[in-house]
DNA sequence: CCCTAATCGAGACGGTACGTCGTGTCTTTCG
DNA sequence: CGAAAGACACGACGTACCGTCTCGATTAGGG
C-alpha cells in the first residue's frame, strides 16, 4: 500500500473500492459509538470516511443498512457456542457471553441500535432477521440440539420455547430494563432449564471463579 | 354558546389549553398508527391537531415526549393484574393480556416504538423507565407479591429474577423475533414458574376456552 | 408618586395610563439607539417598558407608529428657525442645525430610520408626511418667507424649488452618501441661494467660530 | 437538449447554476414590484423561483443582498452620461434621466427600497455604497469632469459640492417628499449650477467665450 | 498500448423537517 | 374597563440532512 496518504483510489471500471467500503463501515461504527444513533448521518459517514455521498448511495440504501453491514462485518462470529459435551456447562458459558455481548460490547451497542430501529421500520426488521437474527436464533438453539443428538436430553423437548425462556430474559434486561446481568442471573436461567427438562443440577452451581474461567 | 365550533380556546393567563393538549396527543397517536414512526413529525402533528408548532414546543421537547404522553394517557391502566387468590390463574391471565397488549394493541405498537427509540437515546430511556417501565415492572411483580403475602409462596422467592423469567420471553418475542405469542407459550411460562417455586401444576393446564374467558 | 417600584398602575376605568404610554415611547427609542431598527420589536418594547403587549396594540398599530410618536414627542420643536432679520444669517444657522440634527442627534437617527421605513411602506410614508415632514417642510420655508414678507427678497421667488435646493443636498448626504456635512458645505448652499436670488454675499463667509456661536 | 423543460441543472462540480441564479433575482424583483418590500421573503423568492431555500442561502446572506444583485444585474448601465461636448446639455439630459429613473422606473423602486434598508442597517449601507453608490457618484461627476478637462469649466471647481447640489434635491424629492420631479425642476438645477460656475445659460449659446479666452 | 466505461471525489441542487422568533388576537384576573 | 400576563395560530427565519444530479479525474481490462 502506498505510503502517500493523498494518493487515493479514484474509480475503477471493474468493481468497487474495497478501501471505500471499509472506510464507510468503520466511520459508521465510530459515529454510532461516539455520537449515538442520531449522529449517524450519511453526510457524517461520508465526511468521516473521506468518501463521496454518491459512493455510499451506490452501494447502500439507508444508514441502517450500513450499520447492519458494519455489525455483521465485525461481530458475525463473536458468539461461538461452546461444546464441552455438557449442556449445562455449554449454556452457562453461552448465556454469560451473550449477556456480555449485548450489554457491554461495542457490537452489542450496534445491535441494540439496530433492534431499536427495527421497531420503527418493519421492512428493516425483516432484513435484520434475514441477515442476522435468524442465524443467531439458530446459534441459540445449538447447545440444546447437540444435547438432544447426544441423547442427553429427551427428543421431545420444545426447543423453540426453551430457547426463548433462556435468552428472552437476557434480551429483556438488555433492551427494556437496562439492569445489570450478572452470572447469577444467567446461571439461574440455565438451572431452571435443566430442571424443566429433568436434569438436576449438581447441587452447588459453579462459582463465579469457574464462570470467569469459562468465559475466557 | 359552548356548542359553537368557532368558539375556540386561544390562550389564557392561567394554564394551557386542554383542547390543544388532547388534539396533539391524538394526532401523534394517529400518525404513528397510520404512517409509522417516521411519519410522526412535529409539523405533521401540528397540522393534524390544528395547532401551531410553537404550542407543541411550549409543552413538549421531542416527538417521543409527545408519544410517551399519548401512550400514558391511553394505556396507563390497560394492564390490570387479576386477583383471584390463585397465583397460577392470576399469572396466566396477566401474561396472556400482556402478550396481547404488546403484540396486537395500538398502545402496544406505541410502546414498541418508544422502546425502539430508547435504544437510540439513553436520556429518553431513563425518562421512559421513570414514567412507565418502573411502574409496569411493579405491576409485573404484583401477582407474585400477593401470593407471598398470602403465604401461597415461600418468602424467599427472588421475585425480580422470577418476574424477568416470566415477562422476558414475551418482550423478547414481541421486540426481537416478532413471532406469534399464543397462550400455550404464556401458560408454559407460568407452569415453569410454578414448578420452580415448588407449586405443582394441576395436571392439565386450562384449555383455551377458559383462558379466553379469563381474558374478558 | 409612590416610592414603591413594584406598585404599578394596573388599569383604570377612566382613560389610558400615561405612565405606560411614556414607558413604551422611551423603550422604543432606547431599543432603536441600542440595538438598531431590527431590535425594535413589539415584544422587546413591551418587555423593556414593563408593559403588556396588548396595551401596546390597544394604542398603536405598528412599531413604526410607536417610533413616530416617540420621535414627535422628543424632537418636534428641535429645529427652531432663527430670526435675525437677515435671510443669509438665518439660513446659515438653520442649515447647520439641520445637518447636525440629521447626522448626529439621536432624534435624527430615529428620523432616518423612519424615512428608511417609509421607502418600504407607502402608507407609512403618507403618515410620516402628514405628521412630520409637511410641517418640517413649512419650517424649511420659513426663513425665506419671512424675507419675502420683509421685502428682503423679491415676491416671485419659487420658494419650493429654492428650499429643495437648500435642504436637498443635506438630506442627500445624510441618507445616501453618509458623508460628513461640515459648515463649509451648508454655508456654500446658502451663498448659492443668495446669489440666485440676487443678494450678493458680504464677501467673506462667516468663519466656523461665528457659525458655532450661531448654533448655540 | 435545450428545449427539454425537464432537463434541469441539478448541481455540478464546478460552479453554480446560472439558471437558479437568474430565477432568484427575477423572483425577488417581481416580488418587490408586486408585493412591496415586506412581500420579499426568502421563502417567497424560493417558491417563486422554483428553487430550494438552501440554494439561496448558499449564495446570498440576506434578502437585501439578493435585491442588490438583482438591481445591479438590471440597472447597472441604465444611467449613461450623455456626452455632447456641452456641460449644460449633458447635465440637463442626465438629471432628467436620473429623476425618471429614481421616481418612475422599476429599478428605481428597487433602489429606493435598498436605500431605505440602508437606513436600518449600516453594514448593508456600506455594501450598497461599495457596490453601487460610489460608482454612481462617479457617474454623477462625469459630465462636470469632462467639462473641466475640456477647459469649459475652471479647474478649481469643487466638484463634490457641486454634484451634491445637483443631484441632492432630486434624491430629496424622490426619497423624502415624494413630490413630482418635472424637467423644469431639473433644468433649474442645471441653470443654477451654470451660473455658479460662471457660465451664463441664455439659450444654447455657449459662454465658452470666457473659458476659451482664458485658456489661450 | 491506447481506449473506454465504471467508479471515485466533490459538491450544487430541489426538498422536508427542524427548532426559534415575532406578530397580532384572545382570555383571564386584578385593581 | 384598562392593564399585566401569557397562551394561541400563523408565518418566516436560518440550519441540517436527505437523496439526486453533474462533473472531471482515475483506473483497469479489452480492443
Short mmCIF file of N, CA, C and O in Angstrom, two decimals, chain B residues 101-185:
data_model
loop_
_atom_site.label_atom_id
_atom_site.label_comp_id
_atom_site.label_asym_id
_atom_site.label_seq_id
_atom_site.Cartn_x
_atom_site.Cartn_y
_atom_site.Cartn_z
N UNK B 101 -51.40 -7.23 24.61
CA UNK B 101 -51.13 -5.79 24.65
C UNK B 101 -49.89 -5.45 23.82
O UNK B 101 -49.91 -4.53 22.98
N UNK B 102 -48.84 -6.21 24.02
CA UNK B 102 -47.59 -5.87 23.36
C UNK B 102 -47.64 -6.09 21.85
O UNK B 102 -47.04 -5.33 21.08
N UNK B 103 -48.30 -7.14 21.43
CA UNK B 103 -48.19 -7.51 20.02
C UNK B 103 -49.38 -7.11 19.18
O UNK B 103 -49.28 -7.05 17.96
N UNK B 104 -50.51 -6.84 19.82
CA UNK B 104 -51.71 -6.67 18.98
C UNK B 104 -52.42 -5.33 19.20
O UNK B 104 -53.20 -4.91 18.34
N UNK B 105 -52.18 -4.66 20.30
CA UNK B 105 -52.95 -3.43 20.55
C UNK B 105 -52.23 -2.22 19.96
O UNK B 105 -51.01 -2.23 19.73
N UNK B 106 -52.98 -1.18 19.71
CA UNK B 106 -52.38 0.07 19.24
C UNK B 106 -51.42 0.64 20.28
O UNK B 106 -50.33 1.10 19.97
N UNK B 107 -51.85 0.58 21.52
CA UNK B 107 -50.98 1.10 22.58
C UNK B 107 -49.67 0.33 22.62
O UNK B 107 -48.59 0.90 22.83
N UNK B 108 -49.76 -0.98 22.38
CA UNK B 108 -48.54 -1.79 22.35
C UNK B 108 -47.62 -1.35 21.23
O UNK B 108 -46.39 -1.30 21.39
N UNK B 109 -48.21 -0.98 20.10
CA UNK B 109 -47.39 -0.51 18.99
C UNK B 109 -46.65 0.77 19.39
O UNK B 109 -45.46 0.94 19.07
N UNK B 110 -47.34 1.65 20.10
CA UNK B 110 -46.68 2.87 20.57
C UNK B 110 -45.54 2.51 21.52
O UNK B 110 -44.43 3.02 21.41
N UNK B 111 -45.83 1.60 22.43
CA UNK B 111 -44.80 1.22 23.39
C UNK B 111 -43.58 0.62 22.69
O UNK B 111 -42.43 0.93 23.02
N UNK B 112 -43.82 -0.23 21.69
CA UNK B 112 -42.69 -0.79 20.97
C UNK B 112 -41.88 0.31 20.28
O UNK B 112 -40.65 0.29 20.28
N UNK B 113 -42.58 1.28 19.72
CA UNK B 113 -41.86 2.39 19.09
C UNK B 113 -41.03 3.14 20.13
O UNK B 113 -39.88 3.50 19.87
N UNK B 114 -41.61 3.36 21.30
CA UNK B 114 -40.87 4.09 22.34
C UNK B 114 -39.68 3.28 22.82
O UNK B 114 -38.59 3.84 23.04
N UNK B 115 -39.87 1.98 22.98
CA UNK B 115 -38.74 1.14 23.38
C UNK B 115 -37.67 1.16 22.29
O UNK B 115 -36.47 1.16 22.59
N UNK B 116 -38.11 1.19 21.05
CA UNK B 116 -37.14 1.29 19.96
C UNK B 116 -36.34 2.57 20.07
O UNK B 116 -35.11 2.56 19.99
N UNK B 117 -37.05 3.68 20.29
CA UNK B 117 -36.33 4.95 20.41
C UNK B 117 -35.42 4.96 21.61
O UNK B 117 -34.34 5.57 21.58
N UNK B 118 -35.83 4.29 22.67
CA UNK B 118 -35.00 4.25 23.88
C UNK B 118 -33.64 3.62 23.59
O UNK B 118 -32.64 3.94 24.25
N UNK B 119 -33.58 2.75 22.58
CA UNK B 119 -32.29 2.15 22.22
C UNK B 119 -31.37 3.19 21.59
O UNK B 119 -30.16 3.00 21.50
N UNK B 120 -31.94 4.28 21.09
CA UNK B 120 -31.14 5.29 20.39
C UNK B 120 -30.81 6.48 21.27
O UNK B 120 -30.02 7.33 20.88
N UNK B 121 -31.47 6.55 22.41
CA UNK B 121 -31.40 7.78 23.19
C UNK B 121 -31.51 7.42 24.66
O UNK B 121 -32.60 7.21 25.18
N UNK B 122 -30.37 7.36 25.33
CA UNK B 122 -30.39 6.84 26.69
C UNK B 122 -31.08 7.81 27.64
O UNK B 122 -31.64 7.39 28.65
N UNK B 123 -31.07 9.10 27.31
CA UNK B 123 -31.80 10.05 28.15
C UNK B 123 -33.28 9.73 28.09
O UNK B 123 -33.98 9.70 29.12
N UNK B 124 -33.76 9.47 26.88
CA UNK B 124 -35.16 9.11 26.76
C UNK B 124 -35.44 7.78 27.45
O UNK B 124 -36.51 7.59 28.04
N UNK B 125 -34.49 6.87 27.36
CA UNK B 125 -34.67 5.58 28.02
C UNK B 125 -34.92 5.78 29.51
O UNK B 125 -35.80 5.15 30.10
N UNK B 126 -34.16 6.68 30.10
CA UNK B 126 -34.34 6.95 31.53
C UNK B 126 -35.73 7.52 31.79
O UNK B 126 -36.41 7.13 32.75
N UNK B 127 -36.16 8.43 30.94
CA UNK B 127 -37.50 9.01 31.11
C UNK B 127 -38.56 7.94 30.96
O UNK B 127 -39.52 7.87 31.74
N UNK B 128 -38.39 7.11 29.98
CA UNK B 128 -39.38 6.05 29.74
C UNK B 128 -39.46 5.13 30.95
O UNK B 128 -40.55 4.73 31.38
N UNK B 129 -38.31 4.81 31.51
CA UNK B 129 -38.31 3.98 32.69
C UNK B 129 -39.02 4.69 33.85
O UNK B 129 -39.90 4.12 34.50
N UNK B 130 -38.66 5.95 34.06
CA UNK B 130 -39.22 6.68 35.19
C UNK B 130 -40.73 6.85 35.06
O UNK B 130 -41.46 6.79 36.05
N UNK B 131 -41.18 7.06 33.83
CA UNK B 131 -42.59 7.38 33.67
C UNK B 131 -43.48 6.18 33.36
O UNK B 131 -44.71 6.29 33.48
N UNK B 132 -42.87 5.07 32.94
CA UNK B 132 -43.73 3.92 32.69
C UNK B 132 -43.13 2.58 33.12
O UNK B 132 -43.76 1.83 33.85
N UNK B 133 -41.93 2.30 32.66
CA UNK B 133 -41.44 0.93 32.82
C UNK B 133 -41.31 0.52 34.27
O UNK B 133 -41.64 -0.63 34.62
N UNK B 134 -40.86 1.42 35.13
CA UNK B 134 -40.70 1.04 36.53
C UNK B 134 -42.04 0.65 37.14
O UNK B 134 -42.16 -0.37 37.84
N UNK B 135 -43.01 1.47 36.84
CA UNK B 135 -44.35 1.22 37.34
C UNK B 135 -44.90 -0.10 36.76
O UNK B 135 -45.53 -0.90 37.46
N UNK B 136 -44.60 -0.31 35.50
CA UNK B 136 -45.05 -1.53 34.86
C UNK B 136 -44.35 -2.74 35.49
O UNK B 136 -44.96 -3.78 35.72
N UNK B 137 -43.08 -2.56 35.79
CA UNK B 137 -42.33 -3.62 36.43
C UNK B 137 -42.96 -3.97 37.79
O UNK B 137 -43.05 -5.14 38.17
N UNK B 138 -43.42 -2.94 38.49
CA UNK B 138 -44.10 -3.19 39.76
C UNK B 138 -45.37 -4.01 39.52
O UNK B 138 -45.67 -4.93 40.28
N UNK B 139 -46.09 -3.65 38.48
CA UNK B 139 -47.30 -4.42 38.16
C UNK B 139 -46.94 -5.87 37.86
O UNK B 139 -47.64 -6.79 38.26
N UNK B 140 -45.84 -6.06 37.15
CA UNK B 140 -45.41 -7.42 36.80
C UNK B 140 -45.19 -8.26 38.06
O UNK B 140 -45.45 -9.46 38.07
N UNK B 141 -44.70 -7.61 39.12
CA UNK B 141 -44.39 -8.34 40.35
C UNK B 141 -45.63 -8.64 41.19
O UNK B 141 -45.59 -9.49 42.07
N UNK B 142 -46.69 -7.92 40.92
CA UNK B 142 -47.80 -7.85 41.86
C UNK B 142 -48.40 -9.21 42.20
O UNK B 142 -48.58 -9.54 43.39
N UNK B 143 -48.66 -10.00 41.18
CA UNK B 143 -49.32 -11.30 41.43
C UNK B 143 -48.47 -12.15 42.35
O UNK B 143 -48.98 -12.80 43.28
N UNK B 144 -47.15 -12.13 42.10
CA UNK B 144 -46.27 -12.94 42.93
C UNK B 144 -46.20 -12.38 44.35
O UNK B 144 -46.29 -13.13 45.34
N UNK B 145 -46.09 -11.08 44.46
CA UNK B 145 -46.03 -10.47 45.79
C UNK B 145 -47.28 -10.80 46.62
O UNK B 145 -47.19 -11.11 47.80
N UNK B 146 -48.41 -10.73 45.96
CA UNK B 146 -49.64 -11.07 46.66
C UNK B 146 -49.60 -12.51 47.16
O UNK B 146 -50.00 -12.80 48.29
N UNK B 147 -49.10 -13.38 46.31
CA UNK B 147 -49.06 -14.79 46.69
C UNK B 147 -48.13 -15.00 47.88
O UNK B 147 -48.43 -15.80 48.78
N UNK B 148 -47.03 -14.29 47.88
CA UNK B 148 -46.11 -14.38 49.01
C UNK B 148 -46.81 -13.89 50.28
O UNK B 148 -46.76 -14.53 51.32
N UNK B 149 -47.49 -12.77 50.15
CA UNK B 149 -48.20 -12.23 51.31
C UNK B 149 -49.27 -13.20 51.81
O UNK B 149 -49.49 -13.32 53.00
N UNK B 150 -49.90 -13.88 50.89
CA UNK B 150 -50.92 -14.87 51.27
C UNK B 150 -50.31 -16.12 51.87
O UNK B 150 -51.01 -16.99 52.36
N UNK B 151 -49.00 -16.28 51.75
CA UNK B 151 -48.36 -17.50 52.21
C UNK B 151 -48.41 -18.61 51.18
O UNK B 151 -47.96 -19.72 51.41
N UNK B 152 -48.94 -18.27 50.00
CA UNK B 152 -49.02 -19.28 48.94
C UNK B 152 -47.64 -19.61 48.39
O UNK B 152 -47.42 -20.70 47.88
N UNK B 153 -46.76 -18.62 48.49
CA UNK B 153 -45.39 -18.83 48.02
C UNK B 153 -44.41 -18.57 49.16
O UNK B 153 -44.70 -17.76 50.04
N UNK B 154 -43.27 -19.26 49.15
CA UNK B 154 -42.27 -19.03 50.19
C UNK B 154 -41.76 -17.59 50.13
O UNK B 154 -41.72 -16.97 49.07
N UNK B 155 -41.36 -17.08 51.28
CA UNK B 155 -40.97 -15.67 51.37
C UNK B 155 -39.62 -15.40 50.73
O UNK B 155 -39.28 -14.25 50.43
N UNK B 156 -38.85 -16.40 50.45
CA UNK B 156 -37.51 -16.15 49.93
C UNK B 156 -37.43 -16.24 48.41
O UNK B 156 -36.35 -16.34 47.85
N UNK B 157 -38.56 -16.20 47.76
CA UNK B 157 -38.54 -16.21 46.29
C UNK B 157 -37.82 -14.96 45.79
O UNK B 157 -38.06 -13.86 46.29
N UNK B 158 -36.92 -15.14 44.82
CA UNK B 158 -36.25 -13.97 44.22
C UNK B 158 -37.19 -13.40 43.16
O UNK B 158 -37.14 -13.76 42.00
N UNK B 159 -38.02 -12.49 43.64
CA UNK B 159 -39.10 -12.03 42.76
C UNK B 159 -38.57 -11.39 41.49
O UNK B 159 -39.06 -11.64 40.38
N UNK B 160 -37.54 -10.57 41.64
CA UNK B 160 -37.02 -9.89 40.45
C UNK B 160 -36.62 -10.88 39.38
O UNK B 160 -37.00 -10.76 38.20
N UNK B 161 -35.87 -11.89 39.77
CA UNK B 161 -35.43 -12.86 38.79
C UNK B 161 -36.60 -13.65 38.21
O UNK B 161 -36.67 -13.90 37.00
N UNK B 162 -37.54 -13.99 39.07
CA UNK B 162 -38.69 -14.76 38.57
C UNK B 162 -39.51 -13.95 37.58
O UNK B 162 -39.95 -14.45 36.54
N UNK B 163 -39.73 -12.70 37.91
CA UNK B 163 -40.52 -11.85 37.03
C UNK B 163 -39.86 -11.75 35.66
O UNK B 163 -40.51 -11.86 34.62
N UNK B 164 -38.55 -11.55 35.66
CA UNK B 164 -37.87 -11.41 34.37
C UNK B 164 -37.95 -12.69 33.56
O UNK B 164 -38.00 -12.66 32.33
N UNK B 165 -37.98 -13.82 34.25
CA UNK B 165 -38.14 -15.07 33.50
C UNK B 165 -39.56 -15.22 32.96
O UNK B 165 -39.78 -15.92 31.98
N UNK B 166 -40.52 -14.59 33.63
CA UNK B 166 -41.90 -14.67 33.16
C UNK B 166 -42.16 -13.71 31.98
O UNK B 166 -42.72 -14.11 30.96
N UNK B 167 -41.77 -12.47 32.15
CA UNK B 167 -42.12 -11.49 31.10
C UNK B 167 -41.03 -11.37 30.04
O UNK B 167 -41.32 -10.99 28.90
N UNK B 168 -39.78 -11.68 30.40
CA UNK B 168 -38.68 -11.54 29.45
C UNK B 168 -38.95 -12.22 28.13
O UNK B 168 -38.83 -11.59 27.06
N UNK B 169 -39.33 -13.50 28.14
CA UNK B 169 -39.57 -14.17 26.87
C UNK B 169 -40.67 -13.52 26.04
O UNK B 169 -40.63 -13.55 24.81
N UNK B 170 -41.63 -12.92 26.71
CA UNK B 170 -42.71 -12.27 25.97
C UNK B 170 -42.20 -11.00 25.27
O UNK B 170 -42.43 -10.79 24.08
N UNK B 171 -41.48 -10.18 26.01
CA UNK B 171 -40.89 -8.99 25.39
C UNK B 171 -39.94 -9.41 24.25
O UNK B 171 -39.90 -8.79 23.20
N UNK B 172 -39.18 -10.48 24.52
CA UNK B 172 -38.23 -10.94 23.50
C UNK B 172 -38.94 -11.25 22.19
O UNK B 172 -38.53 -10.80 21.13
N UNK B 173 -40.03 -12.02 22.30
CA UNK B 173 -40.75 -12.34 21.06
C UNK B 173 -41.38 -11.10 20.44
O UNK B 173 -41.43 -10.95 19.23
N UNK B 174 -41.86 -10.20 21.28
CA UNK B 174 -42.52 -9.00 20.73
C UNK B 174 -41.50 -8.08 20.05
O UNK B 174 -41.77 -7.52 19.00
N UNK B 175 -40.33 -7.96 20.67
CA UNK B 175 -39.37 -6.96 20.17
C UNK B 175 -38.34 -7.54 19.21
O UNK B 175 -37.85 -6.84 18.33
N UNK B 176 -37.99 -8.79 19.38
CA UNK B 176 -36.87 -9.32 18.61
C UNK B 176 -37.29 -10.27 17.51
O UNK B 176 -36.99 -10.06 16.34
N UNK B 177 -38.00 -11.32 17.88
CA UNK B 177 -38.31 -12.29 16.84
C UNK B 177 -39.59 -11.96 16.11
O UNK B 177 -39.82 -12.44 15.01
N UNK B 178 -40.46 -11.15 16.72
CA UNK B 178 -41.74 -10.82 16.12
C UNK B 178 -42.54 -12.07 15.80
O UNK B 178 -43.36 -12.08 14.89
N UNK B 179 -42.28 -13.11 16.57
CA UNK B 179 -43.08 -14.33 16.33
C UNK B 179 -44.35 -14.27 17.17
O UNK B 179 -44.45 -13.49 18.12
N UNK B 180 -45.30 -15.09 16.79
CA UNK B 180 -46.59 -15.07 17.48
C UNK B 180 -46.41 -15.55 18.93
O UNK B 180 -45.51 -16.32 19.24
N UNK B 181 -47.27 -15.03 19.79
CA UNK B 181 -47.23 -15.46 21.18
C UNK B 181 -48.60 -16.02 21.51
O UNK B 181 -49.55 -15.27 21.75
N UNK B 182 -48.71 -17.35 21.50
CA UNK B 182 -50.03 -17.92 21.81
C UNK B 182 -50.11 -18.24 23.29
O UNK B 182 -49.15 -18.09 24.04
N UNK B 183 -51.27 -18.69 23.69
CA UNK B 183 -51.48 -18.92 25.12
C UNK B 183 -50.70 -20.12 25.60
O UNK B 183 -50.35 -20.18 26.78
N UNK B 184 -50.45 -21.05 24.72
CA UNK B 184 -49.58 -22.16 25.08
C UNK B 184 -48.26 -21.65 25.62
O UNK B 184 -47.76 -22.13 26.64
N UNK B 185 -47.74 -20.66 24.91
CA UNK B 185 -46.43 -20.14 25.30
C UNK B 185 -46.47 -19.45 26.66
O UNK B 185 -45.66 -19.74 27.55
#
